[in-house]
Tab-separated table of C-alpha atoms in Angstrom:
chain	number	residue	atom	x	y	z
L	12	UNK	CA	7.114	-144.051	-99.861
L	13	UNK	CA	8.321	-145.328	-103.158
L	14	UNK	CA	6.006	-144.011	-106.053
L	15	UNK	CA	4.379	-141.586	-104.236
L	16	UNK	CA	3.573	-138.020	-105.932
L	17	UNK	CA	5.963	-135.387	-104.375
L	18	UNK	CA	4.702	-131.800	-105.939
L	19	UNK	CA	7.663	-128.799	-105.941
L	20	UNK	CA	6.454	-125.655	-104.843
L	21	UNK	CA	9.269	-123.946	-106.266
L	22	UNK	CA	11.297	-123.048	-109.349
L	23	UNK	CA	14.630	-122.473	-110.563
L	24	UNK	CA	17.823	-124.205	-109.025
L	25	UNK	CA	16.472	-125.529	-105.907
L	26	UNK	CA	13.208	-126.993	-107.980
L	27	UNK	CA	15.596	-128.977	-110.150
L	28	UNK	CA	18.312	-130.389	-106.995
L	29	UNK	CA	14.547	-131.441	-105.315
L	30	UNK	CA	13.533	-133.040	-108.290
L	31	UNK	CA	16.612	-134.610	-108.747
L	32	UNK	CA	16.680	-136.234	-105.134
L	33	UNK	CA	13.122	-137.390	-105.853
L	34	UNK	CA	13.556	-139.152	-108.893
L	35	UNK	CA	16.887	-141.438	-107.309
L	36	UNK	CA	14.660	-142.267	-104.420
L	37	UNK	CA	11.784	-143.442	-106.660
L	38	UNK	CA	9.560	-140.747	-106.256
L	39	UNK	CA	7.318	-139.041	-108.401
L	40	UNK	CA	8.382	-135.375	-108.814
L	41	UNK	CA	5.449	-132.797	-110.045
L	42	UNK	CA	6.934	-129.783	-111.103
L	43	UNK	CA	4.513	-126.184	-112.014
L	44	UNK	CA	4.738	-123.862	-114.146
L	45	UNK	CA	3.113	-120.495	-114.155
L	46	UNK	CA	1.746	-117.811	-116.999
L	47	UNK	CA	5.061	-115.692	-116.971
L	48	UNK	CA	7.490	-119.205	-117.112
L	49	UNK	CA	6.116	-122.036	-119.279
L	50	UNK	CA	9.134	-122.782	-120.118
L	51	UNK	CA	10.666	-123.143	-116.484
L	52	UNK	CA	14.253	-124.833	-116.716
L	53	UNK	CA	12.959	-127.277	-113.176
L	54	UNK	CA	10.772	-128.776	-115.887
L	55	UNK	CA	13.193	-130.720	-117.344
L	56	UNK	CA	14.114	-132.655	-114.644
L	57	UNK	CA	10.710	-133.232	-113.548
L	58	UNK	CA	8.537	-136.641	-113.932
L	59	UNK	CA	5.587	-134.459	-114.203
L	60	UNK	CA	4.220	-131.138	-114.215
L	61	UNK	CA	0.895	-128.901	-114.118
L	62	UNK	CA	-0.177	-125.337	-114.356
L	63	UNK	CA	-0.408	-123.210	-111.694
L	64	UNK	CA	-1.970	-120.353	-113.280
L	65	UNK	CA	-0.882	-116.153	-112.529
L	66	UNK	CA	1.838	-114.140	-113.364
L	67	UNK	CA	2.958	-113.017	-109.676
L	68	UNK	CA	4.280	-115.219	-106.614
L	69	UNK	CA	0.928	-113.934	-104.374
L	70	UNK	CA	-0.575	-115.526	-106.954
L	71	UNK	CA	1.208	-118.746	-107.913
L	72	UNK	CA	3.727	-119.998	-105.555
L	73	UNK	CA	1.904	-117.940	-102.398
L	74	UNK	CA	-1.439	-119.028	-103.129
L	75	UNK	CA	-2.916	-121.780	-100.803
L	76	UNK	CA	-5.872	-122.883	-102.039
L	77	UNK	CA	-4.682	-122.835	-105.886
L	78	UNK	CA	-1.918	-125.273	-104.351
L	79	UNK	CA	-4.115	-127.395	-102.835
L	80	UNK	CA	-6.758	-127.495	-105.793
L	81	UNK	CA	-3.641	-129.054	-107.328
L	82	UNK	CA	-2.955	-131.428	-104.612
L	83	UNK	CA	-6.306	-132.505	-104.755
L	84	UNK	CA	-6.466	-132.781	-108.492
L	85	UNK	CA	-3.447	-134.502	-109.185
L	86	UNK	CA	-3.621	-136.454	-106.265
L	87	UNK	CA	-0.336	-135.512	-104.650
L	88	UNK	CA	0.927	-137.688	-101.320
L	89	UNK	CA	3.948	-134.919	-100.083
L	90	UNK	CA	4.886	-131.386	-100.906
L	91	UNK	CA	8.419	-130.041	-101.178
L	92	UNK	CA	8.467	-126.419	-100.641
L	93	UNK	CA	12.408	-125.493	-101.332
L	94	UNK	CA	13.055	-122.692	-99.249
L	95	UNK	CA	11.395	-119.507	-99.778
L	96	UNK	CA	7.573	-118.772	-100.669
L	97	UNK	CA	5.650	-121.626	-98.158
L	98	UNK	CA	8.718	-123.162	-96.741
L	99	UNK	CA	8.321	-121.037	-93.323
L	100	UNK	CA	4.200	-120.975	-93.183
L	101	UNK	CA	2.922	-123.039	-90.379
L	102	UNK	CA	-0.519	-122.719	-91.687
L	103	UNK	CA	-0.211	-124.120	-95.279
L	104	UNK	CA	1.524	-126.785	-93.407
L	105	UNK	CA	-1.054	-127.433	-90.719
L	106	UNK	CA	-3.145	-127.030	-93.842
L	107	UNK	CA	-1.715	-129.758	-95.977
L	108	UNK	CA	-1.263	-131.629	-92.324
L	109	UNK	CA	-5.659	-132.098	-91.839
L	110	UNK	CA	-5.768	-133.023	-95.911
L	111	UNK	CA	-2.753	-136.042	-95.304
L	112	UNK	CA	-0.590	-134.465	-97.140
L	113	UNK	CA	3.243	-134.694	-96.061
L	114	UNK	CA	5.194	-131.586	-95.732
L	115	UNK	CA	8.445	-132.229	-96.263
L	116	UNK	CA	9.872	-129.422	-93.649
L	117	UNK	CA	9.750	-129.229	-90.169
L	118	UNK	CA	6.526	-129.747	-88.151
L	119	UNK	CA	3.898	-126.816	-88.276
L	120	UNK	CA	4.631	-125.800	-84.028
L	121	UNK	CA	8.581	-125.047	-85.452
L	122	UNK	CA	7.866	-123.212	-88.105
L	123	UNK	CA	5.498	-120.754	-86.098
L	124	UNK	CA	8.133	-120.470	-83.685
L	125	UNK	CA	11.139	-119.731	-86.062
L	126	UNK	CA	9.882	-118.769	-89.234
L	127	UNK	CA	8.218	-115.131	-87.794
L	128	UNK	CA	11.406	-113.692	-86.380
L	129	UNK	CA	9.777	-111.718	-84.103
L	130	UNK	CA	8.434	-114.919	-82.805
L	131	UNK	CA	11.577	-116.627	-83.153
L	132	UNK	CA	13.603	-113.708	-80.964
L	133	UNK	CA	10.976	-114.143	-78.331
L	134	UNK	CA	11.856	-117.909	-78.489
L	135	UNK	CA	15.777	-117.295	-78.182
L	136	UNK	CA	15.260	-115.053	-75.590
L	137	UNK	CA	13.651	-118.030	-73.310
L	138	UNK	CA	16.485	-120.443	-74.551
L	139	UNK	CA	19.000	-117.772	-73.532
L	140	UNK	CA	20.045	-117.590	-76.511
L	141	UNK	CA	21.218	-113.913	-77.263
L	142	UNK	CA	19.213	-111.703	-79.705
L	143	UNK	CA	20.464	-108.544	-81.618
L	144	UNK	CA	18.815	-105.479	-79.488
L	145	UNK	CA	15.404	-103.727	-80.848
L	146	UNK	CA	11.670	-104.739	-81.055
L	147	UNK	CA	10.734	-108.727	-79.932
L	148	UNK	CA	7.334	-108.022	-81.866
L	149	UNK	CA	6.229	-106.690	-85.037
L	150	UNK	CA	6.152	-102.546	-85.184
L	151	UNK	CA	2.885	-101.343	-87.038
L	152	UNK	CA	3.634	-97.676	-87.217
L	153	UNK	CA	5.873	-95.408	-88.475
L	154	UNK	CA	5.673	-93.281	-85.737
L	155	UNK	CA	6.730	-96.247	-83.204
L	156	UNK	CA	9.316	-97.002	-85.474
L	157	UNK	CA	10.775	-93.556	-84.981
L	158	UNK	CA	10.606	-93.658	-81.557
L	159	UNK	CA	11.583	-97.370	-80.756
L	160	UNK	CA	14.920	-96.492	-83.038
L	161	UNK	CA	15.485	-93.246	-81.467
L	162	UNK	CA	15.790	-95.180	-77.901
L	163	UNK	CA	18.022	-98.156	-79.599
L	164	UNK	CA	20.397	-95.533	-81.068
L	165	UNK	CA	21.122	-95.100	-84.827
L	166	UNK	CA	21.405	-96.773	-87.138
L	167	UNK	CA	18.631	-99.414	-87.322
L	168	UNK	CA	18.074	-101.920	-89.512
L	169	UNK	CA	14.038	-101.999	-90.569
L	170	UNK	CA	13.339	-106.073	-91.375
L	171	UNK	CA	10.638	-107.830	-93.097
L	172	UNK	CA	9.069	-110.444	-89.862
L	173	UNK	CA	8.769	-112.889	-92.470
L	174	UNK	CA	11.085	-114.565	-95.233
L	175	UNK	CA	14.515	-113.723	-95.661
L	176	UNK	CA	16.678	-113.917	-98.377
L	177	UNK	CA	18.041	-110.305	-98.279
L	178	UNK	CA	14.148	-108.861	-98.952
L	179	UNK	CA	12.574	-107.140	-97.163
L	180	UNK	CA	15.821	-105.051	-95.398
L	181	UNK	CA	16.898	-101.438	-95.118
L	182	UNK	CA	19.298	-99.838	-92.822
L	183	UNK	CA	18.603	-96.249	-91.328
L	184	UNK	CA	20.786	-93.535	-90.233
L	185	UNK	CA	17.831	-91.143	-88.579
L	186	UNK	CA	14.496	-90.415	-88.134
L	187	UNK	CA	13.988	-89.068	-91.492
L	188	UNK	CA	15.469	-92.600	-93.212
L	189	UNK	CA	13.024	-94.451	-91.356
L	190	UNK	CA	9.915	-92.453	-92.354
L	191	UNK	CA	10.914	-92.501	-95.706
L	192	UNK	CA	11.683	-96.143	-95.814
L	193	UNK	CA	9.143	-97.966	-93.437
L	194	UNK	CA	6.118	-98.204	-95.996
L	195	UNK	CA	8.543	-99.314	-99.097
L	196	UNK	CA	9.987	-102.359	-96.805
L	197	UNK	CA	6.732	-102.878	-95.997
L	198	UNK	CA	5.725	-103.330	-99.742
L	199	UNK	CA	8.403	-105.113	-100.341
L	200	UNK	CA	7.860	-107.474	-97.626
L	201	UNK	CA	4.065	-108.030	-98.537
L	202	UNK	CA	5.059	-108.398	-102.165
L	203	UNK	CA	7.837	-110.914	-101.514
L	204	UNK	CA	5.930	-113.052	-98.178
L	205	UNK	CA	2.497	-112.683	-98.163
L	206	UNK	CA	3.153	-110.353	-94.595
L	207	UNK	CA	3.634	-106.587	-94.383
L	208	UNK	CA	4.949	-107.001	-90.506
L	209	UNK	CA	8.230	-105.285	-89.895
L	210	UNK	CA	11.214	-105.002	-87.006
L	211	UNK	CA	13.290	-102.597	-86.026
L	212	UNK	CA	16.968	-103.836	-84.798
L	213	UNK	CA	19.901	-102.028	-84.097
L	214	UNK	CA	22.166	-102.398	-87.163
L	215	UNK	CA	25.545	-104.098	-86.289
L	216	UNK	CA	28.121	-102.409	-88.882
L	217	UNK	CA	30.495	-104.248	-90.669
L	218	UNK	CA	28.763	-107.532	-89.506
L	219	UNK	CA	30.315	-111.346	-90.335
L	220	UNK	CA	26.545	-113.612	-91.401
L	221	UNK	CA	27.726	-116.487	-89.348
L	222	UNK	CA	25.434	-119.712	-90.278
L	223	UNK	CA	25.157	-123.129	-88.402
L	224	UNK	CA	23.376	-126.218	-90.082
L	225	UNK	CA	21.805	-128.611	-87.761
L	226	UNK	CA	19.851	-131.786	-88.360
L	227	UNK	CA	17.150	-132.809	-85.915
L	228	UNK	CA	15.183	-135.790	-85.743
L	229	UNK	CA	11.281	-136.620	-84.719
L	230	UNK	CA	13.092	-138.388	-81.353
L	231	UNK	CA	14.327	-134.969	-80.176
L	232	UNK	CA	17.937	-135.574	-81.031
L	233	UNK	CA	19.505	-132.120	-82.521
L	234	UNK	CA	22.988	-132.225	-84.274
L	235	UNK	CA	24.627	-129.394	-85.494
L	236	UNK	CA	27.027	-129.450	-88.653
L	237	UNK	CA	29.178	-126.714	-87.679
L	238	UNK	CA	29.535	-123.381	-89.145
L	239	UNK	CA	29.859	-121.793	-92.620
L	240	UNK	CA	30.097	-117.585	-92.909
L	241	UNK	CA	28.649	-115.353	-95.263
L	242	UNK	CA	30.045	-112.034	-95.057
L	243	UNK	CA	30.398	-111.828	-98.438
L	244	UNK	CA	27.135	-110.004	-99.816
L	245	UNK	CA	25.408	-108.380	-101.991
L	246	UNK	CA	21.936	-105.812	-101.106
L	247	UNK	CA	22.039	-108.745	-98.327
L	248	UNK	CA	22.195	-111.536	-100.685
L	249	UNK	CA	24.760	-114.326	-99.946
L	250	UNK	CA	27.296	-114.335	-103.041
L	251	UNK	CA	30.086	-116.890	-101.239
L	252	UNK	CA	30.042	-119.321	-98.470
L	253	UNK	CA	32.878	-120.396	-96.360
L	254	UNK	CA	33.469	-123.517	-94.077
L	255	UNK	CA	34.937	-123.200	-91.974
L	256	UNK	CA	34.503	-119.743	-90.934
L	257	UNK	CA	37.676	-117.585	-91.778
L	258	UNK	CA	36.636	-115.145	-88.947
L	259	UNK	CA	36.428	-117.784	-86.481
L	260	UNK	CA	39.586	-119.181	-87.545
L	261	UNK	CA	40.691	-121.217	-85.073
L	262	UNK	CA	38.802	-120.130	-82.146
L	263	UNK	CA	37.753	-123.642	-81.337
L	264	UNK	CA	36.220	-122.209	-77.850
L	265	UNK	CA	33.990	-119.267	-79.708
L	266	UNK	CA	33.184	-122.230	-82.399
L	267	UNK	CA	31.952	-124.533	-79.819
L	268	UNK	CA	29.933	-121.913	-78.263
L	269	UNK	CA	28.134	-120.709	-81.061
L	270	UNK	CA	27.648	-124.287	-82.648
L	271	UNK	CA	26.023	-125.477	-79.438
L	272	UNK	CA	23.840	-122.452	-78.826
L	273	UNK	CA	22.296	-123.559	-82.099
L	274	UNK	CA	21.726	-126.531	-80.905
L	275	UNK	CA	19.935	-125.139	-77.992
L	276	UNK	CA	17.474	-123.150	-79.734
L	277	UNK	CA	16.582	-125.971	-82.306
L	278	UNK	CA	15.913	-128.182	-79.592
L	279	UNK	CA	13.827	-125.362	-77.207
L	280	UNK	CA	10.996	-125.635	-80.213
L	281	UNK	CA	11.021	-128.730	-81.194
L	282	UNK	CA	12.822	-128.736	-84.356
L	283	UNK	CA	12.532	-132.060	-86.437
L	284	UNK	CA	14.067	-131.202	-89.494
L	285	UNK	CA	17.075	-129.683	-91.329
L	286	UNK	CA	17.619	-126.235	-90.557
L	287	UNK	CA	20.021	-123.596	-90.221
L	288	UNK	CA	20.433	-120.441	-87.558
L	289	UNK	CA	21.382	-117.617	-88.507
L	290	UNK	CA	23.548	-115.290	-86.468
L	291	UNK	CA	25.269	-112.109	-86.959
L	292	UNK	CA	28.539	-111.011	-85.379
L	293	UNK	CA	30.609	-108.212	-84.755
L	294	UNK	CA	33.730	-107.682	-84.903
L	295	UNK	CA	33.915	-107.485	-81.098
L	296	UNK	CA	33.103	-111.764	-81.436
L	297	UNK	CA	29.994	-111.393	-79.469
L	298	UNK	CA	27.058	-113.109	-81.532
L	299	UNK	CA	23.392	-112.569	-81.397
């Protein structure tokens, strides 16, 4: 693949550590830059870049077809979506997919299955792989909202299907909280993913944000890299990461479990890529 055009689909840190990798391997990285950052630092480290013209992400780094107007244009071989923005939507990669274009992520089937997490709970579910209680599909209404969280018990956590990144989240104490907050998530959600759809979860207080990185192959061979935990947060944003994880200490049975219950679920959808699941868990050690 030497020489061939790689465009970023992303900005910031993770734009420049993909542009980086591209350029030692030979590649040609194609950085963008929109209206409101012409300046973008990624720039600097890229071989190339073009303008993809707006001033919002629904309009830049969200917008299909002025992505593949690029591709086209600047005839592009691969995209690199970072994380965030396209990373988890199967159709721009079945999109890029029919124009032979590489995505450089996992396989569009995957990231239908795991990057809606309604979808994704449904899919854990059939693994056996256990699932924090509440709603397996999206909730469109405010009223089933309110009732769905009055029969999981208070508080709930409302959560944006799509994305992730801390966006899209707000916890509830009562009915009131969750008419108040259900069309703002929703907002934020759209604004932030391109998809209004919410959940409704029971909220596990004082949670640990256990993570396990796994590697999987286009054979069907899934490895996982053990565990990192990030408790630490702020508004749901990760501020520190720890490997191992200091809550797991050396609980090399609940470590094995978790680790290879990743494993499971990567495999049950045909993961072929590098990938991490996510689990929460309470201070009881169960994990969903």
């Amino acid at each position: 693949m030497k020489g061939k055009r790689v465009l970023i689909i992303n900005r910031g840190e993770i734009a420049i550590r993909v542009a980086k990798a591209l350029n030692e391997l030979g590649l040609v990285s194609v950085g963008v830059w929109t209206d409101n950052e012409p300046q973008a630092a990624h720039l600097e480290y890229c071989r190339e870049w073009v303008h993809l013209p707006g001033d919002t992400n629904r309009d830049t780094y969200l917008n299909v077809p002025k992505i593949m107007g690029i591709i086209k244009e600047h005839r592009i071989d691969a995209v690199h979506p970072g994380y965030g923005f396209l990373s988890e939507n199967g159709e721009f990669a079945k999109t890029l997919k029919a124009a032979g274009v590489t995505f450089i992520g996992p396989n569009p089937d995957a990231i239908a299955a795991m990057g809606d997490k309604a979808i994704s709970k449904q899919w854990a579910q059939k693994a056996g792989v256990p699932v924090v209680p509440g709603s397996t599909g999206e909730v469109p209404t405010v009223e089933e909202a309110v009732k769905l969280s009055a029969s999981i018990g208070y508080p709930v956590l409302l959560k944006a299907v799509a994305g992730g990144g801390g966006k899209g989240m707000r916890p509830c104490g009562s009915d009131a909280e969750v008419r108040a907050n259900f069309e703002a998530v929703q907002r934020e959600a759209l604004s932030s993913f391109g998809n209004a759809g919410l959940l409704v979860e029971k909220y596990v207080q004082n949670p640990h944000h256990i993570e396990v990185q796994i590697l999987a192959d286009k054979k069907g061979n899934v490895y996982h890299l053990f565990e990192r935990e990030c408790s630490i947060q702020r508004r749901h944003q990760k501020i520190i990461e720890e490997a191992p994880s200091p809550f797991i200490g050396d609980d090399t049975a609940l470590r094995k479990s978790i680790c290879e219950t990743a494993v499971k679920l990567a495999a049950a959808v045909g993961y072929d890529s590098a990938g991490t699941v996510e689990f929460i868990m309470g201070d009881d050690r169960k994990y969903y």
